[in-house]
Structures are given as structure tokens and as C-alpha cells.
Tab-separated table of C-alpha atoms in Angstrom:
chain	number	residue	atom	x	y	z
A	1114	ASN	CA	5.930	71.989	170.877
A	1115	PHE	CA	6.338	74.625	173.915
A	1116	THR	CA	7.808	74.863	177.349
A	1117	VAL	CA	6.493	77.412	179.810
A	1118	THR	CA	9.386	79.776	181.089
A	1119	GLU	CA	9.547	82.967	183.007
A	1120	TYR	CA	10.087	86.370	181.594
A	1121	LEU	CA	12.687	87.193	184.269
A	1122	GLY	CA	14.409	84.076	184.299
A	1123	SER	CA	18.019	83.507	182.816
A	1124	ASP	CA	16.844	82.301	179.330
A	1125	PRO	CA	14.452	84.854	178.080
A	1126	LYS	CA	15.997	87.965	179.623
A	1127	ASP	CA	16.561	90.531	176.924
A	1128	LYS	CA	14.577	88.415	174.281
A	1129	THR	CA	11.690	89.842	172.203
A	1130	ILE	CA	8.476	87.811	173.009
A	1131	LEU	CA	6.414	87.258	169.882
A	1132	PRO	CA	2.684	87.588	169.829
A	1133	THR	CA	0.567	84.525	169.194
A	1134	VAL	CA	-2.148	84.298	166.672
A	1135	TRP	CA	-4.885	81.702	166.305
A	1136	GLN	CA	-5.521	80.455	162.736
A	1137	MET	CA	-9.028	78.928	162.038
A	1138	LYS	CA	-9.610	77.027	158.629
A	1139	ARG	CA	-12.116	74.987	157.081
A	1140	LYS	CA	-10.972	72.475	154.440
A	1141	ARG	CA	-13.344	71.667	151.787
A	1142	ASP	CA	-13.433	68.777	149.141
A	1143	ILE	CA	-12.080	69.866	145.924
A	1144	LYS	CA	-15.253	68.448	143.945
A	1145	THR	CA	-18.255	68.612	146.250
A	1146	ARG	CA	-16.953	71.867	148.148
A	1147	LYS	CA	-18.411	70.369	151.429
A	1148	ILE	CA	-16.420	71.096	154.520
A	1149	LYS	CA	-14.293	67.959	155.401
A	1150	LYS	CA	-12.139	69.280	158.082
A	1151	TRP	CA	-12.119	72.134	160.661
A	1152	LYS	CA	-8.707	73.153	161.675
A	1153	ALA	CA	-7.368	75.322	164.477
A	1154	ARG	CA	-3.673	76.145	164.732
A	1155	LEU	CA	-1.512	78.067	167.014
A	1156	ASN	CA	0.923	80.375	165.103
A	1157	VAL	CA	3.734	82.725	165.703
A	1158	ASP	CA	2.816	86.305	164.658
A	1159	GLY	CA	5.674	86.616	162.059
A	1160	SER	CA	5.176	90.282	161.451
A	1161	ARG	CA	6.937	90.966	164.592
A	1162	MET	CA	9.937	89.080	163.819
A	1163	LYS	CA	13.322	91.001	163.339
A	1164	TYR	CA	15.859	90.214	160.661
A	1165	GLY	CA	18.953	88.878	162.060
A	1166	LEU	CA	17.475	88.388	165.631
A	1167	HIS	CA	14.524	86.045	164.794
A	1168	TYR	CA	15.611	84.723	161.089
A	1169	ASP	CA	18.140	85.209	158.490
A	1170	MET	CA	17.007	83.630	155.224
A	1171	THR	CA	13.543	83.135	154.237
A	1172	TYR	CA	13.491	81.642	150.710
A	1173	SER	CA	12.000	78.006	150.182
A	1174	PRO	CA	11.688	76.560	146.843
A	1175	VAL	CA	8.478	75.060	145.405
A	1176	ALA	CA	8.056	72.765	142.360
A	1177	ALA	CA	7.298	74.773	139.097
A	1178	TRP	CA	3.901	74.102	137.603
A	1179	SER	CA	5.939	72.932	134.421
A	1180	SER	CA	7.600	70.167	136.349
A	1181	VAL	CA	4.260	69.008	137.700
A	1182	ARG	CA	2.504	68.821	134.159
A	1183	LEU	CA	5.743	67.204	132.793
A	1184	LEU	CA	5.308	64.387	135.185
A	1185	LEU	CA	1.552	64.165	134.670
A	1186	ALA	CA	2.057	64.035	130.990
A	1187	GLN	CA	4.537	61.273	131.148
A	1188	ALA	CA	2.061	59.437	133.539
A	1189	ALA	CA	-0.513	59.704	130.944
A	1190	ALA	CA	1.657	58.816	128.142
A	1191	TYR	CA	3.119	55.698	129.740
A	1192	ASN	CA	0.311	54.549	131.996
A	1193	TRP	CA	2.266	55.284	135.233
A	1194	HIS	CA	0.768	54.871	138.670
A	1195	THR	CA	0.439	58.220	140.564
A	1196	VAL	CA	0.051	58.681	144.312
A	1197	GLN	CA	-0.417	61.760	146.318
A	1198	ILE	CA	1.000	62.184	149.879
A	1199	ASP	CA	0.574	64.902	152.205
A	1200	TYR	CA	2.671	65.707	155.355
A	1201	VAL	CA	0.566	65.892	158.584
A	1202	LEU	CA	1.325	69.385	160.256
A	1203	ALA	CA	4.558	69.618	158.271
A	1204	TYR	CA	6.435	72.600	159.761
A	1205	PRO	CA	6.122	71.320	163.541
A	1206	GLN	CA	7.861	68.124	162.314
A	1207	VAL	CA	11.059	69.951	162.479
A	1208	PRO	CA	13.128	71.371	165.475
A	1209	VAL	CA	13.067	75.054	165.706
A	1210	GLU	CA	15.962	76.776	163.978
A	1211	ARG	CA	16.837	78.971	166.688
A	1212	GLU	CA	15.942	80.313	170.261
A	1213	ILE	CA	12.360	81.914	170.061
A	1214	TYR	CA	9.701	82.837	172.732
A	1215	MET	CA	6.143	83.773	172.334
A	1216	GLU	CA	3.185	84.810	174.534
A	1217	ILE	CA	1.026	82.484	176.392
A	1218	PRO	CA	-2.360	82.726	174.061
A	1219	LYS	CA	-5.556	83.720	175.308
A	1220	GLY	CA	-7.758	80.922	176.508
A	1221	PHE	CA	-4.759	79.234	178.501
A	1222	GLU	CA	-3.942	79.498	182.057
A	1223	LEU	CA	-0.935	78.279	183.892
A	1224	ALA	CA	-1.393	75.014	186.126
A	1225	ASP	CA	0.054	76.741	189.161
A	1226	GLU	CA	-2.350	79.467	189.942
A	1227	SER	CA	-0.008	81.352	192.036
A	1228	LYS	CA	1.907	82.235	188.999
A	1229	SER	CA	0.827	85.011	186.456
A	1230	LYS	CA	0.640	84.746	182.908
A	1231	LYS	CA	2.261	88.300	182.457
A	1232	ASP	CA	5.549	86.822	184.135
A	1233	HIS	CA	5.714	83.852	181.774
A	1234	CYS	CA	6.034	82.903	178.060
A	1235	LEU	CA	6.510	80.027	175.849
A	1236	LYS	CA	9.704	78.887	174.642
A	1237	LEU	CA	9.417	77.039	171.126
A	1238	HIS	CA	10.929	73.500	170.499
A	1239	ARG	CA	9.300	72.985	167.186
A	1240	ASN	CA	9.172	74.881	163.851
A	1241	VAL	CA	5.919	76.516	164.482
A	1242	TYR	CA	3.791	77.960	161.520
A	1243	GLY	CA	4.074	81.780	161.264
A	1244	GLN	CA	7.757	82.183	161.308
A	1245	LYS	CA	9.103	83.944	158.283
A	1246	GLN	CA	11.679	81.192	157.870
A	1247	ALA	CA	9.422	78.124	158.487
A	1248	GLY	CA	9.125	77.112	155.133
A	1249	ARG	CA	12.776	77.083	154.481
A	1250	VAL	CA	13.569	75.172	157.680
A	1251	TRP	CA	11.025	72.664	156.605
A	1252	ASN	CA	12.392	72.290	153.098
A	1253	LYS	CA	15.935	71.673	154.221
A	1254	TYR	CA	15.077	69.296	156.771
A	1255	LEU	CA	12.719	67.405	154.425
A	1256	THR	CA	15.388	67.370	151.705
A	1257	LYS	CA	17.973	66.068	154.066
A	1258	ARG	CA	15.761	63.054	154.997
A	1259	LEU	CA	14.758	62.142	151.553
A	1260	VAL	CA	18.035	62.065	150.313
A	1261	GLU	CA	20.108	60.679	153.051
A	1262	GLU	CA	17.523	58.375	154.617
A	1263	VAL	CA	15.083	57.411	152.044
A	1264	GLY	CA	17.406	57.242	149.145
A	1265	PHE	CA	16.094	59.717	146.816
A	1266	THR	CA	18.355	61.704	144.367
A	1267	GLN	CA	17.619	65.420	144.208
A	1268	SER	CA	17.234	66.932	140.563
A	1269	LYS	CA	20.084	69.459	139.392
A	1270	VAL	CA	17.452	71.310	137.457
A	1271	ASP	CA	14.482	71.684	139.678
A	1272	GLU	CA	15.300	71.227	143.274
A	1273	CYS	CA	11.967	70.105	144.199
A	1274	VAL	CA	12.069	66.923	141.709
A	1275	PHE	CA	13.699	63.770	143.029
A	1276	TYR	CA	14.311	60.310	141.631
A	1277	ARG	CA	14.554	56.825	143.326
A	1278	GLY	CA	14.652	53.884	140.867
A	1279	ASN	CA	11.841	54.208	138.418
A	1280	ILE	CA	9.936	56.828	140.616
A	1281	VAL	CA	9.752	60.532	140.117
A	1282	TYR	CA	8.888	62.535	143.193
A	1283	VAL	CA	7.557	66.275	142.818
A	1284	LEU	CA	7.351	68.382	146.141
A	1285	TYR	CA	5.348	71.483	146.570
A	1286	THR	CA	5.803	72.386	150.356
A	1287	ASP	CA	4.003	69.612	151.840
A	1288	ASP	CA	1.956	68.289	148.964
A	1289	SER	CA	3.690	65.590	146.993
A	1290	ILE	CA	3.143	63.325	143.895
A	1291	LEU	CA	4.835	60.212	143.376
A	1292	ALA	CA	4.685	58.530	139.776
A	1293	GLY	CA	6.182	55.471	138.213
A	1294	PRO	CA	5.317	52.245	136.357
A	1295	ASP	CA	5.560	49.910	139.303
A	1296	ARG	CA	3.063	50.542	142.063
A	1297	ALA	CA	4.809	48.217	144.548
A	1298	GLU	CA	7.940	50.267	144.056
A	1299	ILE	CA	6.073	53.442	144.948
A	1300	ASP	CA	4.344	51.712	147.938
A	1301	LYS	CA	7.853	50.529	149.288
A	1302	ALA	CA	9.030	54.321	148.911
A	1303	ILE	CA	6.084	55.486	150.845
A	1304	GLU	CA	7.028	52.962	153.603
A	1305	ASP	CA	10.523	54.158	153.697
A	1306	ILE	CA	9.366	57.725	154.108
A	1307	LYS	CA	7.322	56.777	157.011
A	1308	ALA	CA	10.399	54.814	158.509
A	1309	ALA	CA	12.389	58.052	158.241
A	1310	LYS	CA	9.790	59.343	161.034
A	1311	LEU	CA	8.083	61.775	158.602
A	1312	ASP	CA	4.382	62.034	159.438
A	1313	ILE	CA	2.270	61.441	156.209
A	1314	THR	CA	-1.079	60.512	154.944
A	1315	VAL	CA	-1.484	58.612	151.710
A	1316	GLU	CA	-4.271	60.380	149.598
A	1317	GLY	CA	-4.258	57.696	146.823
A	1318	ASP	CA	-4.361	58.437	143.100
A	1319	ILE	CA	-4.217	62.056	142.212
A	1320	GLU	CA	-7.378	63.732	142.157
A	1321	ASP	CA	-6.514	67.415	142.977
A	1322	PHE	CA	-3.207	69.210	143.415
A	1323	LEU	CA	-2.780	72.742	144.607
A	1324	GLY	CA	-6.389	73.556	143.989
A	1325	VAL	CA	-6.557	72.040	140.548
A	1326	ASN	CA	-9.063	69.264	139.985
A	1327	ILE	CA	-7.180	66.386	138.134
A	1328	ASP	CA	-9.308	63.775	136.308
A	1329	ARG	CA	-7.571	60.632	134.756
A	1330	ARG	CA	-10.025	59.520	132.380
A	1331	GLU	CA	-10.461	56.014	130.910
A	1332	ASP	CA	-8.905	56.806	127.583
A	1333	GLY	CA	-5.769	57.934	129.082
A	1334	SER	CA	-6.137	61.617	128.871
A	1335	ILE	CA	-6.028	63.965	131.958
A	1336	LYS	CA	-8.160	66.900	132.365
A	1337	PHE	CA	-7.274	70.004	134.572
A	1338	SER	CA	-9.963	72.047	135.843
A	1339	GLN	CA	-10.951	74.801	138.473
A	1340	PRO	CA	-14.682	75.174	138.517
A	1341	HIS	CA	-14.821	75.994	142.243
A	1342	LEU	CA	-12.428	78.839	141.661
A	1343	ILE	CA	-14.581	80.087	138.829
A	1344	ASP	CA	-17.469	80.140	141.317
A	1345	LYS	CA	-15.497	82.283	143.672
A	1346	VAL	CA	-14.703	84.810	140.828
A	1347	LEU	CA	-18.397	84.753	139.846
A	1348	LYS	CA	-19.344	85.430	143.530
A	1349	ALA	CA	-16.762	88.091	143.953
A	1350	VAL	CA	-17.859	90.119	141.114
A	1351	ARG	CA	-21.319	89.759	142.013
A	1352	LEU	CA	-22.456	88.574	138.555
A	1353	GLY	CA	-25.036	86.152	139.364
A	1354	ASP	CA	-27.332	85.802	136.369
A	1355	LYS	CA	-26.774	89.177	134.998
A	1356	GLY	CA	-26.136	89.450	131.259
A	1357	ARG	CA	-25.482	86.866	128.517
A	1358	ASN	CA	-22.488	84.663	128.601
A	1359	ARG	CA	-19.748	85.782	126.255
A	1360	ASP	CA	-17.869	83.793	123.510
A	1361	THR	CA	-14.410	85.255	124.240
A	1362	PRO	CA	-12.564	86.357	127.039
A	1363	ALA	CA	-12.237	90.020	126.041
A	1364	LYS	CA	-13.997	92.428	123.629
A	1365	VAL	CA	-12.630	92.081	120.061
A	1366	GLY	CA	-10.616	94.727	118.792
A	1367	VAL	CA	-10.476	96.856	121.889
A	1368	ALA	CA	-7.199	97.162	123.718
A	1369	LEU	CA	-7.371	98.322	127.460
A	1370	LYS	CA	-5.324	101.511	128.224
A	1371	ARG	CA	-5.190	103.692	131.392
A	1372	HIS	CA	-8.454	105.651	130.434
A	1373	SER	CA	-7.056	108.513	132.503
A	1374	ASN	CA	-10.283	110.813	131.700
A	1375	SER	CA	-12.794	107.913	132.567
A	1376	PRO	CA	-14.459	107.843	136.060
A	1377	ASP	CA	-12.858	105.642	138.499
A	1378	PHE	CA	-13.979	102.168	139.174
A	1379	ASP	CA	-16.815	101.921	141.532
A	1380	LYS	CA	-15.301	99.483	143.809
A	1381	HIS	CA	-18.406	97.315	143.750
A	1382	PHE	CA	-16.044	94.324	144.132
A	1383	ASP	CA	-12.500	93.892	145.244
A	1384	TYR	CA	-10.754	94.495	142.120
A	1385	ARG	CA	-7.339	93.417	143.287
A	1386	SER	CA	-8.719	90.096	144.948
A	1387	VAL	CA	-10.445	89.229	141.760
A	1388	ILE	CA	-7.183	89.766	139.823
A	1389	GLY	CA	-5.306	87.304	142.042
A	1390	MET	CA	-8.118	84.689	141.543
A	1391	LEU	CA	-7.760	85.072	137.951
A	1392	ASN	CA	-4.149	85.011	137.874
A	1393	TYR	CA	-4.321	81.538	139.595
A	1394	LEU	CA	-6.943	80.269	137.413
A	1395	ASP	CA	-4.702	81.108	134.110
A	1396	ALA	CA	-1.597	79.479	135.841
A	1397	GLY	CA	-3.600	76.345	136.738
A	1398	SER	CA	-5.641	75.611	133.813
A	1399	ARG	CA	-6.715	78.239	131.533
A	1400	SER	CA	-4.421	79.766	129.187
A	1401	ASP	CA	-7.287	81.155	127.256
A	1402	ILE	CA	-7.698	83.903	129.793
A	1403	SER	CA	-4.131	84.667	130.032
A	1404	TYR	CA	-4.097	87.817	127.643
A	1405	ALA	CA	-7.535	89.259	129.107
A	1406	THR	CA	-6.090	88.807	132.848
A	1407	HIS	CA	-2.929	90.266	132.305
A	1408	GLN	CA	-4.374	93.348	130.499
A	1409	CYS	CA	-6.688	93.734	133.604
A	1410	ALA	CA	-3.951	93.196	135.930
A	1411	ARG	CA	-1.921	95.971	134.667
A	1412	PHE	CA	-4.234	98.629	136.093
A	1413	VAL	CA	-4.757	97.199	139.501
A	1414	THR	CA	-3.318	100.102	141.370
A	1415	ALA	CA	-5.854	102.697	139.837
A	1416	PRO	CA	-8.704	100.851	137.998
A	1417	LYS	CA	-11.305	102.798	135.898
A	1418	LYS	CA	-14.879	102.112	134.851
A	1419	GLU	CA	-13.634	100.259	131.568
A	1420	HIS	CA	-11.187	97.975	133.532
A	1421	GLY	CA	-14.377	96.865	135.935
A	1422	GLU	CA	-16.211	96.357	132.687
A	1423	ALA	CA	-13.437	94.278	131.197
A	1424	ILE	CA	-13.382	91.946	134.125
A	1425	HIS	CA	-17.280	91.702	134.098
A	1426	TRP	CA	-16.814	90.579	130.277
A	1427	LEU	CA	-14.291	87.964	131.319
A	1428	ALA	CA	-16.400	86.608	134.212
A	1429	ARG	CA	-19.315	86.039	131.804
A	1430	TYR	CA	-16.806	84.094	129.380
A	1431	LEU	CA	-16.005	81.949	132.453
A	1432	ARG	CA	-19.595	81.431	133.495
A	1433	GLY	CA	-20.237	79.795	129.925
A	1434	THR	CA	-17.129	77.807	130.290
A	1435	ARG	CA	-17.285	76.807	133.968
A	1436	ASP	CA	-16.354	73.313	133.718
A	1437	GLU	CA	-13.847	73.532	131.013
A	1438	GLY	CA	-10.132	73.401	131.557
A	1439	LEU	CA	-6.921	71.792	130.089
A	1440	ILE	CA	-7.006	68.215	128.440
A	1441	PHE	CA	-3.809	66.306	128.207
A	1442	THR	CA	-3.818	63.787	125.331
A	1443	PRO	CA	-0.036	62.911	124.897
A	1444	ASN	CA	1.516	61.762	121.830
A	1445	PRO	CA	4.921	60.259	122.597
A	1446	GLU	CA	5.846	60.856	119.030
A	1447	LEU	CA	6.021	64.476	119.609
A	1448	GLY	CA	8.919	65.997	121.262
A	1449	LEU	CA	9.467	69.501	122.939
A	1450	GLU	CA	7.628	72.319	121.029
A	1451	VAL	CA	7.567	75.999	121.308
A	1452	TYR	CA	5.100	78.435	119.654
A	1453	VAL	CA	6.126	82.177	119.765
A	1454	ASP	CA	3.952	85.150	118.523
A	1455	ALA	CA	4.149	88.736	119.171
A	1456	ASP	CA	1.882	91.945	118.851
A	1457	PHE	CA	3.991	94.968	117.812
A	1458	ALA	CA	2.999	97.878	119.680
A	1459	GLY	CA	-0.674	96.617	120.004
A	1460	ASN	CA	-1.471	99.053	122.920
A	1461	TRP	CA	-0.498	102.156	120.995
A	1462	ASP	CA	-2.811	105.197	121.577
A	1463	LYS	CA	-1.634	108.462	120.245
A	1464	ASP	CA	-3.820	110.247	122.964
A	1465	GLU	CA	-1.995	108.975	125.816
A	1466	ALA	CA	1.485	108.190	124.311
A	1467	ALA	CA	2.783	111.462	125.575
A	1468	THR	CA	2.186	110.520	129.228
A	1469	ASP	CA	2.139	106.838	129.129
A	1470	ARG	CA	5.131	104.825	127.592
A	1471	ASP	CA	3.610	101.760	127.998
A	1472	THR	CA	1.295	102.412	125.029
A	1473	ALA	CA	4.557	101.952	122.777
A	1474	ARG	CA	5.398	98.295	124.316
A	1475	SER	CA	4.736	95.270	122.448
A	1476	ARG	CA	3.139	92.080	124.014
A	1477	HIS	CA	4.693	88.471	123.304
A	1478	GLY	CA	3.099	85.142	124.117
A	1479	TYR	CA	4.399	81.767	123.929
A	1480	ILE	CA	3.340	78.116	124.735
A	1481	ILE	CA	5.709	75.245	125.483
A	1482	ARG	CA	4.574	71.817	124.541
A	1483	TYR	CA	5.754	68.244	125.145
A	1484	MET	CA	4.180	65.210	123.546
A	1485	GLY	CA	1.625	67.687	122.435
A	1486	CYS	CA	0.815	68.708	126.070
A	1487	PRO	CA	1.150	72.448	127.082
A	1488	LEU	CA	3.456	72.711	129.954
A	1489	VAL	CA	4.157	76.392	130.066
A	1490	TRP	CA	2.140	79.418	128.667
A	1491	LYS	CA	2.810	83.082	128.988
A	1492	SER	CA	1.208	86.285	127.881
A	1493	GLN	CA	3.752	89.334	128.726
A	1494	LEU	CA	4.026	92.939	127.927
A	1495	GLN	CA	7.836	93.352	126.872
A	1496	THR	CA	10.167	95.454	128.887
A	1497	GLU	CA	12.089	96.706	126.110
A	1498	ILE	CA	10.676	99.009	123.295
A	1499	ALA	CA	10.939	97.091	120.096
A	1500	LEU	CA	11.379	99.295	117.155
A	1501	SER	CA	10.008	96.809	114.587
A	1502	SER	CA	7.664	93.844	114.540
A	1503	THR	CA	10.648	91.697	113.738
A	1504	GLU	CA	12.466	92.816	116.950
A	1505	SER	CA	9.141	92.324	118.863
A	1506	GLU	CA	9.039	88.688	117.650
A	1507	TYR	CA	12.706	88.051	118.210
A	1508	THR	CA	12.354	89.536	121.671
A	1509	GLY	CA	9.548	87.017	122.400
A	1510	LEU	CA	11.478	84.182	121.015
A	1511	SER	CA	14.464	84.839	123.367
A	1512	TYR	CA	12.069	85.040	126.410
A	1513	ALA	CA	10.332	81.733	125.215
A	1514	THR	CA	13.664	79.869	124.892
A	1515	ARG	CA	14.645	81.053	128.183
A	1516	GLU	CA	11.939	79.042	129.758
A	1517	ALA	CA	12.357	75.986	127.261
A	1518	ILE	CA	16.127	75.430	127.994
A	1519	PRO	CA	15.751	74.345	131.454
A	1520	LEU	CA	12.772	72.118	130.510
A	1521	MET	CA	15.008	70.490	127.915
A	1522	ASN	CA	17.514	69.965	130.651
A	1523	LEU	CA	14.949	68.474	133.077
A	1524	ILE	CA	13.678	66.139	130.446
A	1525	GLU	CA	17.078	64.876	129.642
A	1526	GLU	CA	17.826	64.419	133.372
A	1527	MET	CA	14.579	62.279	133.641
A	1528	GLN	CA	15.783	60.256	130.627
A	1529	THR	CA	19.115	59.515	132.328
A	1530	TYR	CA	17.212	58.044	135.317
A	1531	HIS	CA	14.442	56.481	133.538
A	1532	SER	CA	15.881	54.656	130.548
A	1533	HIS	CA	12.565	53.336	129.588
A	1534	LEU	CA	11.084	56.918	128.541
A	1535	GLN	CA	13.609	57.192	125.692
A	1536	SER	CA	17.313	56.393	125.143
A	1537	PRO	CA	19.530	58.475	127.461
A	1538	SER	CA	21.907	58.992	124.555
A	1539	THR	CA	19.239	60.785	122.655
A	1540	LYS	CA	19.641	64.587	122.909
A	1541	VAL	CA	16.426	66.280	123.533
A	1542	HIS	CA	15.455	68.500	120.501
A	1543	CYS	CA	13.424	71.589	120.895
A	1544	LYS	CA	11.400	72.887	117.687
A	1545	VAL	CA	10.528	76.636	117.676
A	1546	PHE	CA	7.687	77.972	115.583
A	1547	GLU	CA	7.876	81.452	114.598
A	1548	ASP	CA	5.609	83.140	112.007
A	1549	ASN	CA	7.887	86.192	111.419
A	1550	SER	CA	10.495	85.707	108.767
A	1551	GLY	CA	12.653	88.210	109.907
A	1552	ALA	CA	12.924	86.888	113.351
A	1553	VAL	CA	13.431	83.350	112.134
A	1554	GLU	CA	16.555	84.810	109.718
A	1555	MET	CA	17.988	86.426	112.712
A	1556	ALA	CA	17.780	83.465	114.833
A	1557	ARG	CA	19.226	81.119	112.178
A	1558	VAL	CA	22.025	83.251	110.645
A	1559	HIS	CA	24.010	84.927	113.297
A	1560	LYS	CA	25.385	87.905	111.182
A	1561	PHE	CA	25.802	91.668	111.963
A	1562	ARG	CA	23.012	93.662	110.704
A	1563	PRO	CA	22.796	97.568	110.979
A	1564	ARG	CA	18.890	97.609	111.727
A	1565	THR	CA	19.373	95.129	114.773
A	1566	LYS	CA	22.926	95.969	116.152
A	1567	HIS	CA	21.263	97.765	119.147
A	1568	ILE	CA	19.707	94.610	120.385
A	1569	ASN	CA	20.873	93.730	123.763
A	1570	VAL	CA	23.243	90.711	124.001
A	1571	LYS	CA	20.556	89.077	126.468
A	1572	LEU	CA	18.355	88.314	123.486
A	1573	HIS	CA	20.839	86.358	121.853
A	1574	HIS	CA	21.401	83.888	124.738
A	1575	PHE	CA	19.971	80.845	122.869
A	1576	ARG	CA	22.023	81.001	119.868
A	1577	SER	CA	24.501	78.509	121.013
A	1578	TYR	CA	21.778	76.064	121.081
A	1579	VAL	CA	20.674	76.678	117.627
A	1580	GLU	CA	24.325	76.355	116.416
A	1581	SER	CA	24.689	72.960	118.345
A	1582	GLY	CA	21.304	71.701	116.821
A	1583	GLN	CA	19.589	71.432	120.086
A	1584	ILE	CA	17.052	74.154	119.170
A	1585	SER	CA	15.764	74.485	115.562
A	1586	ILE	CA	13.791	77.311	114.387
A	1587	HIS	CA	11.046	76.720	111.888
A	1588	PRO	CA	8.506	79.195	109.992
A	1589	ILE	CA	4.923	78.491	110.286
A	1590	PRO	CA	1.890	80.533	108.691
A	1591	SER	CA	0.251	83.007	111.008
A	1592	GLY	CA	-3.008	81.000	110.857
A	1593	GLU	CA	-1.297	78.062	112.372
A	1594	GLN	CA	0.293	79.918	115.268
A	1595	LEU	CA	-0.964	78.228	118.510
A	1596	SER	CA	0.094	81.326	120.667
A	1597	ASP	CA	-1.831	84.101	118.687
A	1598	TYR	CA	-4.479	84.028	121.429
A	1599	LEU	CA	-1.993	85.111	123.956
A	1600	THR	CA	-1.115	88.261	122.267
A	1601	LYS	CA	-4.357	89.967	121.262
A	1602	PRO	CA	-8.205	89.690	121.716
A	1603	LEU	CA	-9.449	87.229	118.997
A	1604	SER	CA	-12.881	86.698	117.648
A	1605	TYR	CA	-14.645	83.506	118.445
A	1606	SER	CA	-13.938	82.122	115.124
A	1607	MET	CA	-10.137	82.659	115.396
A	1608	LEU	CA	-10.053	81.684	119.216
A	1609	GLN	CA	-12.027	78.349	119.037
A	1610	PRO	CA	-9.822	76.428	116.529
A	1611	LEU	CA	-6.653	77.518	118.605
A	1612	ARG	CA	-8.278	76.686	121.926
A	1613	LYS	CA	-9.246	73.196	120.634
A	1614	LYS	CA	-5.740	72.528	119.559
A	1615	VAL	CA	-3.941	73.629	122.627
A	1616	MET	CA	-6.593	73.173	125.273
A	1617	GLY	CA	-8.560	70.079	123.892
A	1618	TRP	CA	-12.033	71.682	123.878
């Protein structure tokens, strides 16, 4: 990957010589947490790279969790085979993008003892880890190989989804999932990937992906869980066996605020680091902690005593539900469904309203399901200040359909390439369930209203889909609104039935 060259030679003259960094890593088994591999890697120090000299563009796409879950829902529904593959030292499989030099690392000496390390450096030939653009260079190279040499067709909706015959391929940097009804067809695709001079290891049937434990059960269901990450959270907050477990993720009836007059958080654990772990746990398998996690994350820059206590409460809830997660039991009779709810000005605090405008903001939450399996969920504080409960609900409706429409397009595209999923001539229909009659009326009947004329045009983007019949809006009783637990802290008696319907436990 490197060539030793002289500082003062014709090539490196007037070039920036980047420092080197050794990266040491222990790779653990996702279930047993036992160390299965020790890794040492020599990297470039990307923090010293200069824009325009060492790199230009750095963006590299990765598959959305919604695409991964959509593929696995179909695999469970139609009993598809799944195979996980991993690219060995992915980045260095690609030639370096431009001329880059780095220092000779500590621990290495020149073969010619008459030459000094101070007068020599390394010239890169391969795309070494640590470069700011390394991920982008790898993705462009791999995509080109997959399309031109292996025969995959890249999705126009999600650029990390590919099709070949009856195979669907999802790529997340160097981790990949191949799924399809015919195992021999998958094996042939894997052989063609190897023939394209891409170094891979075949991990077999998918058991974990991106740190999420994936268990395909005999009854056809799939369980997603992250008990090892919950253990890390409990260790980080130093909870141990202190206190009893909680039945809910947050204290009922208590909304977190800035608590400006309260003592600062005592920093007995790393607040920011724990929030990062909770965010990943929420995104991977635990929609039941979305509201509590996001409320705590709002105050990460200046946490107070109450915010630390809220994380402790959440940690006790996770301790009691360590092995739980998200269970997929797909029903092919069900299509794309969106459940939207909003809490109008639920954070309102008259004591802090004068100095904190966030207390006037509403929160919306939504769940997008396909075949009864949750693909997307979100608990989000609205950026717009809603003037009524109807407006806050309509804002949530707009944000939810903003995520649902690309999913409709992806499902339609998959049906086009895989006729056995459903007739390609059948348009994907999305049902949206809303418990506010005013928001339902606004979405259904597009007329000018004096009380809503101020709403920004960006919130009306989905109306053409309603008019064409691709999206239909349905009223639903508040007691059946599945996304209710994403907008406010609920009691156990209210949380448990919703959690059972959404997450399966």
C-alpha cells in the first residue's frame, strides 16, 4: 500500500506530509461479547488534511434503516434466504484518489541504515483508512464494480439498494445483506462479486447487522434486540443494582424543561456519551424510548440535576427490559400504514416561557409500518410554533408523509423488479391514520381557510398524493393511535397495549 520516498526528491517537494495513527481494536461476538479478533491498522491522520489539497468531496451514502427493515420484512413474509457478506479491509481495496504522502510510523526503520527516517516519507498507493474522502472513494468504486461487472442495477430511490434477478442487495459501507427466494441465485451472485476481484467474507445467514442482534425464529418472525448496548448504557451510568426497575421510560406527567434554577448535573457519568448510545438504541430496535431519549438529548449542552435523574429513570426501565426489542410478524395482507400523533405545546412552562421559546413548541410522533412491521418511527419537536392542536397535528402529518412517500417509491420499485411480490401494475397505496378531525379535514378538503392561511406551503406537499388516491387519510380514535407514546410520557396501563401492538411484546 505504500512506497518509501525521499522528502527532498522531485515527487514530495512542497507536499504536505500527513501524520500516521495506529488504530487498535478488539472485535467482539455480538451475542457472547467474547473477543473474536484483534485488529491493528495504520491510518492517516485525517484531521491534518486540507480541503482542495488532499480532498474535495467527502459525502458517502449508506443504506437507511428503513430500507434494511423493508428487506427483512419481505424476507420474513415470503421466507426468503438471507446472506450477510463483509468486505475485507474495504477501503484499501481501492486505488488512492490523489497523490498523498504520510510519515513513516513509529516502530518502523528503513532497510538501508545509511538513510534517515527524517528525510523519507510514505507515498500512498491505496485508499487508506483515516482520509476524509476514503468512504466516498470506496463507495464509488464498489458501486461501479457491482453495476458494470457483477450485473446489479442500482435503485433510483435508495442508492445503496441494488437488484439482480430475484435478489435484493442492501449495502451499508462494507456490510451487506443479500436476500432472495433462491439460495443458488444468491450463491452465484457472491461468486460473481469475488470474480470482480472484490475481497469478501461470507458470514452466512444474517444474525447481526450494524450492532443489532437479528434472530430469525422458527415461526417466521424476526426479533431485533440490542442487549449488549443496554449493558453498556447501564455500565456508563453506573447503575448496577441500585433502585428498582421502572415500568415506563419516563416519569408520567412530568415534562423535562431547562430547569434554569436547578443545580448543574454532577457529571458522575458522561451525559453526552450516554445520549449517543441511547439514540442508537432507539434507532435500532427500541421505539418505546424515543420520547424519553429525545427529551434528555435536548439538554445535552447544559444538563441539570433533573436531566441526570431522567436518564437514571430510563436506565432502570432498560434494565428491566434488557432482552426485549422489536419483533417482525409480517402480514402480507397489510400495506403501507402511517400513524401520526402530536402533543400541542406539551412542554409549555409559564415560568420559563419568557426566556425559552421552546416551551411553546409542539411535539409530533409517527410510525410507518409495512405488512404490520414498523419501518420508521420518530419523536420530534416541531420547528414551527403551532397555533392550535389542529395545526400541530397537520404539521406532524406533513413530516410523516415526507418519509412515507420515498418508501412508497421504493416498494413500487421492488415490485417492478420482483413480480412475485405483487403485481407491478398495482399502485402502492398508503393509509394515514390521524386522530384529529381538523387535520383530517384539512388534508382531505383543500380549501382556503382564514385560520390556516398562514401555514407554510411546505406542509401541503403531500396533497397531490391525496388527490391522486395514492395516499388516503383515515380518522382513528385516540385510544387506537399507535404513535401516542412517541409524543408524551404515558402510564404503564396506556403504554403496554401500544407497545404490544407496535413492538410485539
